[in-house]
Short mmCIF file of C-alpha atoms in Angstrom, two decimals:
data_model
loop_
_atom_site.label_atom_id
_atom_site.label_comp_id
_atom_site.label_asym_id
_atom_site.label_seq_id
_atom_site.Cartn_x
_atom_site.Cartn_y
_atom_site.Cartn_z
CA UNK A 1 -16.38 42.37 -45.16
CA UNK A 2 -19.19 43.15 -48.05
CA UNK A 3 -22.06 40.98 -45.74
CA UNK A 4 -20.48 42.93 -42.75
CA UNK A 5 -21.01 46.41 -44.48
CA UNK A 6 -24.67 45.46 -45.19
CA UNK A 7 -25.66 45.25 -41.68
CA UNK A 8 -24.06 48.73 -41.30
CA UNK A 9 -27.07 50.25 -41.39
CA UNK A 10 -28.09 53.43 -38.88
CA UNK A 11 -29.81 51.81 -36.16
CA UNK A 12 -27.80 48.77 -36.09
CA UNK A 13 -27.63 47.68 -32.55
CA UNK A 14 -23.67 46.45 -31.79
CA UNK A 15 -22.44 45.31 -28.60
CA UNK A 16 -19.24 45.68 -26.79
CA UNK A 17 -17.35 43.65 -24.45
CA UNK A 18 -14.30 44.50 -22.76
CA UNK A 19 -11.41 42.64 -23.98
CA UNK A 20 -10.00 43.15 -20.38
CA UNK A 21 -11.85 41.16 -17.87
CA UNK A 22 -10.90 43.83 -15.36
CA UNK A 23 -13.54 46.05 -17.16
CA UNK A 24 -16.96 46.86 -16.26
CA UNK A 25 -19.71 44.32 -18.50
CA UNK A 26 -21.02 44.82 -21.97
CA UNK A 27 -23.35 46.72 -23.19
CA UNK A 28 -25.14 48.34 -26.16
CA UNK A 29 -24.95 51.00 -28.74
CA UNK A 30 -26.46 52.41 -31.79
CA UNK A 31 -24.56 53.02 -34.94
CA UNK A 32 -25.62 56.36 -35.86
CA UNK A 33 -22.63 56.50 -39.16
CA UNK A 34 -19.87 55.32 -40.40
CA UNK A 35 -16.49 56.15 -42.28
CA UNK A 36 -15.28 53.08 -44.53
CA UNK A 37 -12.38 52.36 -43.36
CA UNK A 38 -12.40 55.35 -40.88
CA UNK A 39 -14.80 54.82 -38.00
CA UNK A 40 -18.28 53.47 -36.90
CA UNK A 41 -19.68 56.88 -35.31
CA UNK A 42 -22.07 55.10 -32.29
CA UNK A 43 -24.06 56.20 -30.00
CA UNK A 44 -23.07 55.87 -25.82
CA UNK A 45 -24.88 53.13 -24.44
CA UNK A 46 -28.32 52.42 -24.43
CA UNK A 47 -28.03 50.12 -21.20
CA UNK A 48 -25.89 52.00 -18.89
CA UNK A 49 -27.08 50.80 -15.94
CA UNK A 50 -23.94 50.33 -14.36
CA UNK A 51 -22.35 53.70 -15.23
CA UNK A 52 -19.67 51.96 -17.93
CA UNK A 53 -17.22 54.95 -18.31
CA UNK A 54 -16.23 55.57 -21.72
CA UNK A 55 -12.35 56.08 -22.47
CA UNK A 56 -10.43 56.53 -25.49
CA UNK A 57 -8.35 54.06 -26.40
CA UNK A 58 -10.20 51.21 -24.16
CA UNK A 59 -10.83 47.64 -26.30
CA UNK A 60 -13.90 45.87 -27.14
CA UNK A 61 -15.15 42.74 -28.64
CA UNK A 62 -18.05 43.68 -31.19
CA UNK A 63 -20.62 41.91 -32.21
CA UNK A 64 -23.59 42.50 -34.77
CA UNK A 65 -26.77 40.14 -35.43
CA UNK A 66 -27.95 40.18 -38.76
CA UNK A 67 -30.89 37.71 -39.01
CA UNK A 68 -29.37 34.27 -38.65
CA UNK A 69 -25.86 35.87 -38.77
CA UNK A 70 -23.38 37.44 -36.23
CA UNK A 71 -20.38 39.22 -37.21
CA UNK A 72 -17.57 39.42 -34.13
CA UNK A 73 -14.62 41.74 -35.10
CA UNK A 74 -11.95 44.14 -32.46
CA UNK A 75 -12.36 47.53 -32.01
CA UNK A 76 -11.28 50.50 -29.47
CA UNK A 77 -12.83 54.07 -28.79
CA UNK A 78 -11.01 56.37 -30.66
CA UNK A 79 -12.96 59.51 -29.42
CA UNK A 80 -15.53 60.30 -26.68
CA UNK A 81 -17.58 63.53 -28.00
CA UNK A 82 -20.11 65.98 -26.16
CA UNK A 83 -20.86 68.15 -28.89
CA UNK A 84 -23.35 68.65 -30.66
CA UNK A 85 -24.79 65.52 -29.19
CA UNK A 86 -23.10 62.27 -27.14
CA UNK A 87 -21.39 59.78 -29.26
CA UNK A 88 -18.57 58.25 -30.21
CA UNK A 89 -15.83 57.00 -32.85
CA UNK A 90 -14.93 53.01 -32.89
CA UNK A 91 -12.50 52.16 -34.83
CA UNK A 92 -13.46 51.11 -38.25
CA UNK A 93 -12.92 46.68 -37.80
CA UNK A 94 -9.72 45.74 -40.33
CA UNK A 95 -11.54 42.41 -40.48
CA UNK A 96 -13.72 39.85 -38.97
CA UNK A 97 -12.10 37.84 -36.05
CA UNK A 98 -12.73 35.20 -34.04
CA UNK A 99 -16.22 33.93 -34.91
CA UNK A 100 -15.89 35.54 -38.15
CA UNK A 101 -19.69 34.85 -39.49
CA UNK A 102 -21.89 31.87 -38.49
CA UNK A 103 -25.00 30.49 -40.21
CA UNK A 104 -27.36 28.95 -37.79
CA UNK A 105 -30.19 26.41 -38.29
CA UNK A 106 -33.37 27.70 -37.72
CA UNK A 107 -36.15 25.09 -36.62
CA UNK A 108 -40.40 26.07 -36.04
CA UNK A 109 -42.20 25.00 -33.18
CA UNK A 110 -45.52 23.51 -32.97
CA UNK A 111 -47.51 22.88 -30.16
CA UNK A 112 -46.29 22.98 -26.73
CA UNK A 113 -42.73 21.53 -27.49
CA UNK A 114 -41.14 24.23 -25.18
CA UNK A 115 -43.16 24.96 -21.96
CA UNK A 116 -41.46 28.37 -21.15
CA UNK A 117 -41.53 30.52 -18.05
CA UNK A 118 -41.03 34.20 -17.57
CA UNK A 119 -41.53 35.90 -13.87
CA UNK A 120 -42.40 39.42 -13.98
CA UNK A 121 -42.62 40.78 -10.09
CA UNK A 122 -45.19 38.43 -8.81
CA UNK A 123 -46.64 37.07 -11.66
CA UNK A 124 -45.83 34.64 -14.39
CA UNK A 125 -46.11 35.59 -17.82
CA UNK A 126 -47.22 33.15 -20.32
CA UNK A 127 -44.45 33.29 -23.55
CA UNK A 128 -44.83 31.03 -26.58
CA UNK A 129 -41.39 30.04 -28.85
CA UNK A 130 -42.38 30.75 -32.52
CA UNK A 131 -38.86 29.39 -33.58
CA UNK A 132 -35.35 28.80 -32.33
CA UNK A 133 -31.51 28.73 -33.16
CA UNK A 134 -28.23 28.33 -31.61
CA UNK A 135 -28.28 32.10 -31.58
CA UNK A 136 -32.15 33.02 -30.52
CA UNK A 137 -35.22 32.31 -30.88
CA UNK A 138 -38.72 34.12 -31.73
CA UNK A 139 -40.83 35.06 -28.53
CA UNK A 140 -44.40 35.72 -28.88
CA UNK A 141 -46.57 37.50 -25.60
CA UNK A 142 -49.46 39.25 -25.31
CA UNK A 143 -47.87 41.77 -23.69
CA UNK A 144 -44.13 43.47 -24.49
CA UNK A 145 -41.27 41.65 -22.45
CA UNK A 146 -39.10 44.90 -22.80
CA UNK A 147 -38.02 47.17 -24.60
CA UNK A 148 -35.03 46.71 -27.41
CA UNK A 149 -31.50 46.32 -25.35
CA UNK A 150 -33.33 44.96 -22.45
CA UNK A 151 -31.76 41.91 -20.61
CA UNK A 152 -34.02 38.79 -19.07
CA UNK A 153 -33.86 35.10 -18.89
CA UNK A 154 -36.54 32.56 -19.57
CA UNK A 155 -37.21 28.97 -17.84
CA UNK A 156 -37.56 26.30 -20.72
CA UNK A 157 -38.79 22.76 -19.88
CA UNK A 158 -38.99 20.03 -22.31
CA UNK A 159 -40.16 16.29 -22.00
CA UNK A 160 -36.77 14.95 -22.81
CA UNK A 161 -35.36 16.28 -19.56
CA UNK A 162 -36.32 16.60 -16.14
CA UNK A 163 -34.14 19.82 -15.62
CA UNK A 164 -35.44 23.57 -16.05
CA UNK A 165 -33.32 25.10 -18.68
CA UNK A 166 -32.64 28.55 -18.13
CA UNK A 167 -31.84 30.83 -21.35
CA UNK A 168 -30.58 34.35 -21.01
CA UNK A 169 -32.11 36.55 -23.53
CA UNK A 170 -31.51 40.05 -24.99
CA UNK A 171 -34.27 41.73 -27.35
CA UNK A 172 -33.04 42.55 -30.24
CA UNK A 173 -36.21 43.61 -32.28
CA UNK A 174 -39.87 43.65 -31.35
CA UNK A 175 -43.22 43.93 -33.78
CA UNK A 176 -46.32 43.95 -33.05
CA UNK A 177 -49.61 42.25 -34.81
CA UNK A 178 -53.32 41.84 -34.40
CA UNK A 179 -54.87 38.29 -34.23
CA UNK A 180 -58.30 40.18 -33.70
CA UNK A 181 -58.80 43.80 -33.31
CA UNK A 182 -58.66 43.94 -29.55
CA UNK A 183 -56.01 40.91 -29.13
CA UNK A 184 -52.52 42.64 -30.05
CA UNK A 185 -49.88 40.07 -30.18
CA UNK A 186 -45.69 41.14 -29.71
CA UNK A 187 -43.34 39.09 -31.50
CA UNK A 188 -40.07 39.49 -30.02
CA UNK A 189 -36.45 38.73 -31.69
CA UNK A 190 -33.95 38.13 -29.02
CA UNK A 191 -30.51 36.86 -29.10
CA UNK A 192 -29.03 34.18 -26.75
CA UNK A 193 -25.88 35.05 -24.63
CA UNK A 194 -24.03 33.28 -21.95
CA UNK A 195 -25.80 29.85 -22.27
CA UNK A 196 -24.18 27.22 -20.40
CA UNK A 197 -23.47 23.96 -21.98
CA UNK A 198 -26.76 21.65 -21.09
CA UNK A 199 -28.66 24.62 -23.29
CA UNK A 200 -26.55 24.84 -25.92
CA UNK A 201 -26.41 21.15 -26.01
CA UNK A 202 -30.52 20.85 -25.56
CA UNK A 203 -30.91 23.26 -27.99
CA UNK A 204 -28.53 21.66 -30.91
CA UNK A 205 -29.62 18.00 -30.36
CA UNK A 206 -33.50 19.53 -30.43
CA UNK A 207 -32.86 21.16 -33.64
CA UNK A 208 -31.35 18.04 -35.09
CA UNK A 209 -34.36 15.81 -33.92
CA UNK A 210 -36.99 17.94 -35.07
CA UNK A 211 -35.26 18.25 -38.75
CA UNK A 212 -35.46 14.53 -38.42
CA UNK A 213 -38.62 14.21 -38.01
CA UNK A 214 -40.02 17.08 -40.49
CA UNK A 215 -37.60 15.16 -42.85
CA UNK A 216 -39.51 11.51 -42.14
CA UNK A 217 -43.09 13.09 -42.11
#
């Protein structure tokens, strides 16, 4: 629980799934405070697009990304407040379940090993993979692909196969840079969610090959 508490920090982005799959989807909030062994005190969602209703006593899944880390533990709304401001109390998580804490490799890419595609109304946006994990990857653009919270999926191709990969992506932190003065660049952290098994699988045995080869240069 010590790693756990030191990605407590305000402005920690967690998100909740309903346990019951007769609930409405996930989404995000913002830890605003927290009670050791009391309560998280979080925000109501960020991305309520679909009107989630917020009940005490309802059951979530939670899950924090911390770098190369995600922390997965139960919790349930103890309290919906209005005043002074909208939030709420989550229970405070008696431990870490089901994927307790997982360290994932972390590979750089060079060149054009990942052709990627983004459509953005009618246009195509041109996206470059600075690095990528099991959990996410870093996505560079001249141009922000969102805002943190927001939801989108990329196309990947690759040599290795002749199918488009699709990866579903949520931004988790963006920063921006200057290559020159009038060329900003945005470097986007986003975390993978729902991939189906060909991705996951493309995505492990790519890792593996390209450690193999840094490893034989």
């Amino acid at each position: 629980m010590n790693r756990l508490h030191q990605s407590l920090s305000v402005g920690t982005l967690i998100h909740l799934q309903p346990i019951s799959q007769s609930s409405e989807g996930g989404f995000d909030v913002q830890l605003i405070g927290y009670m050791p062994g009391e309560s998280l005190l979080a925000s109501q969602p960020i991305n309520n697009t679909t009107a989630v209703k917020l009940v005490a006593g309802m059951v979530y899944q939670a899950r924090i990304v911390s770098g190369d880390s995600t922390y997965a533990f139960e919790t349930e709304i103890m309290r919906v407040c209005e005043q002074p401001y909208q939030y709420m109390h989550l229970r405070f998580p008696a431990g870490i379940q089901g994927v307790t804490l997982r360290r994932a490799q972390r590979t750089q890419l060079t060149g054009s090993q990942l052709v990627l595609n983004m459509q953005d109304g009618s246009s195509m946006l041109s996206v470059t993979m600075l690095d990528i994990s099991p959990l996410g990857a870093c996505l560079v653009a001249e141009q922000p692909l969102g805002t943190v919270g927001d939801f989108f999926c990329i196309d990947v191709r690759h040599k290795s196969t002749a199918d488009t990969l699709t990866f579903p992506c949520t931004i988790r932190h963006i920063n921006k840079a200057s290559v020159k003065e009038t060329e900003p660049v945005y470097y986007h952290g986003v975390e993978f969610s729902k991939l189906d098994a060909s991705a996951l699988n493309f995505i492990t045995h790519f890792i593996r090959d390209s450690v193999a080869q840094q490893r034989t240069a």
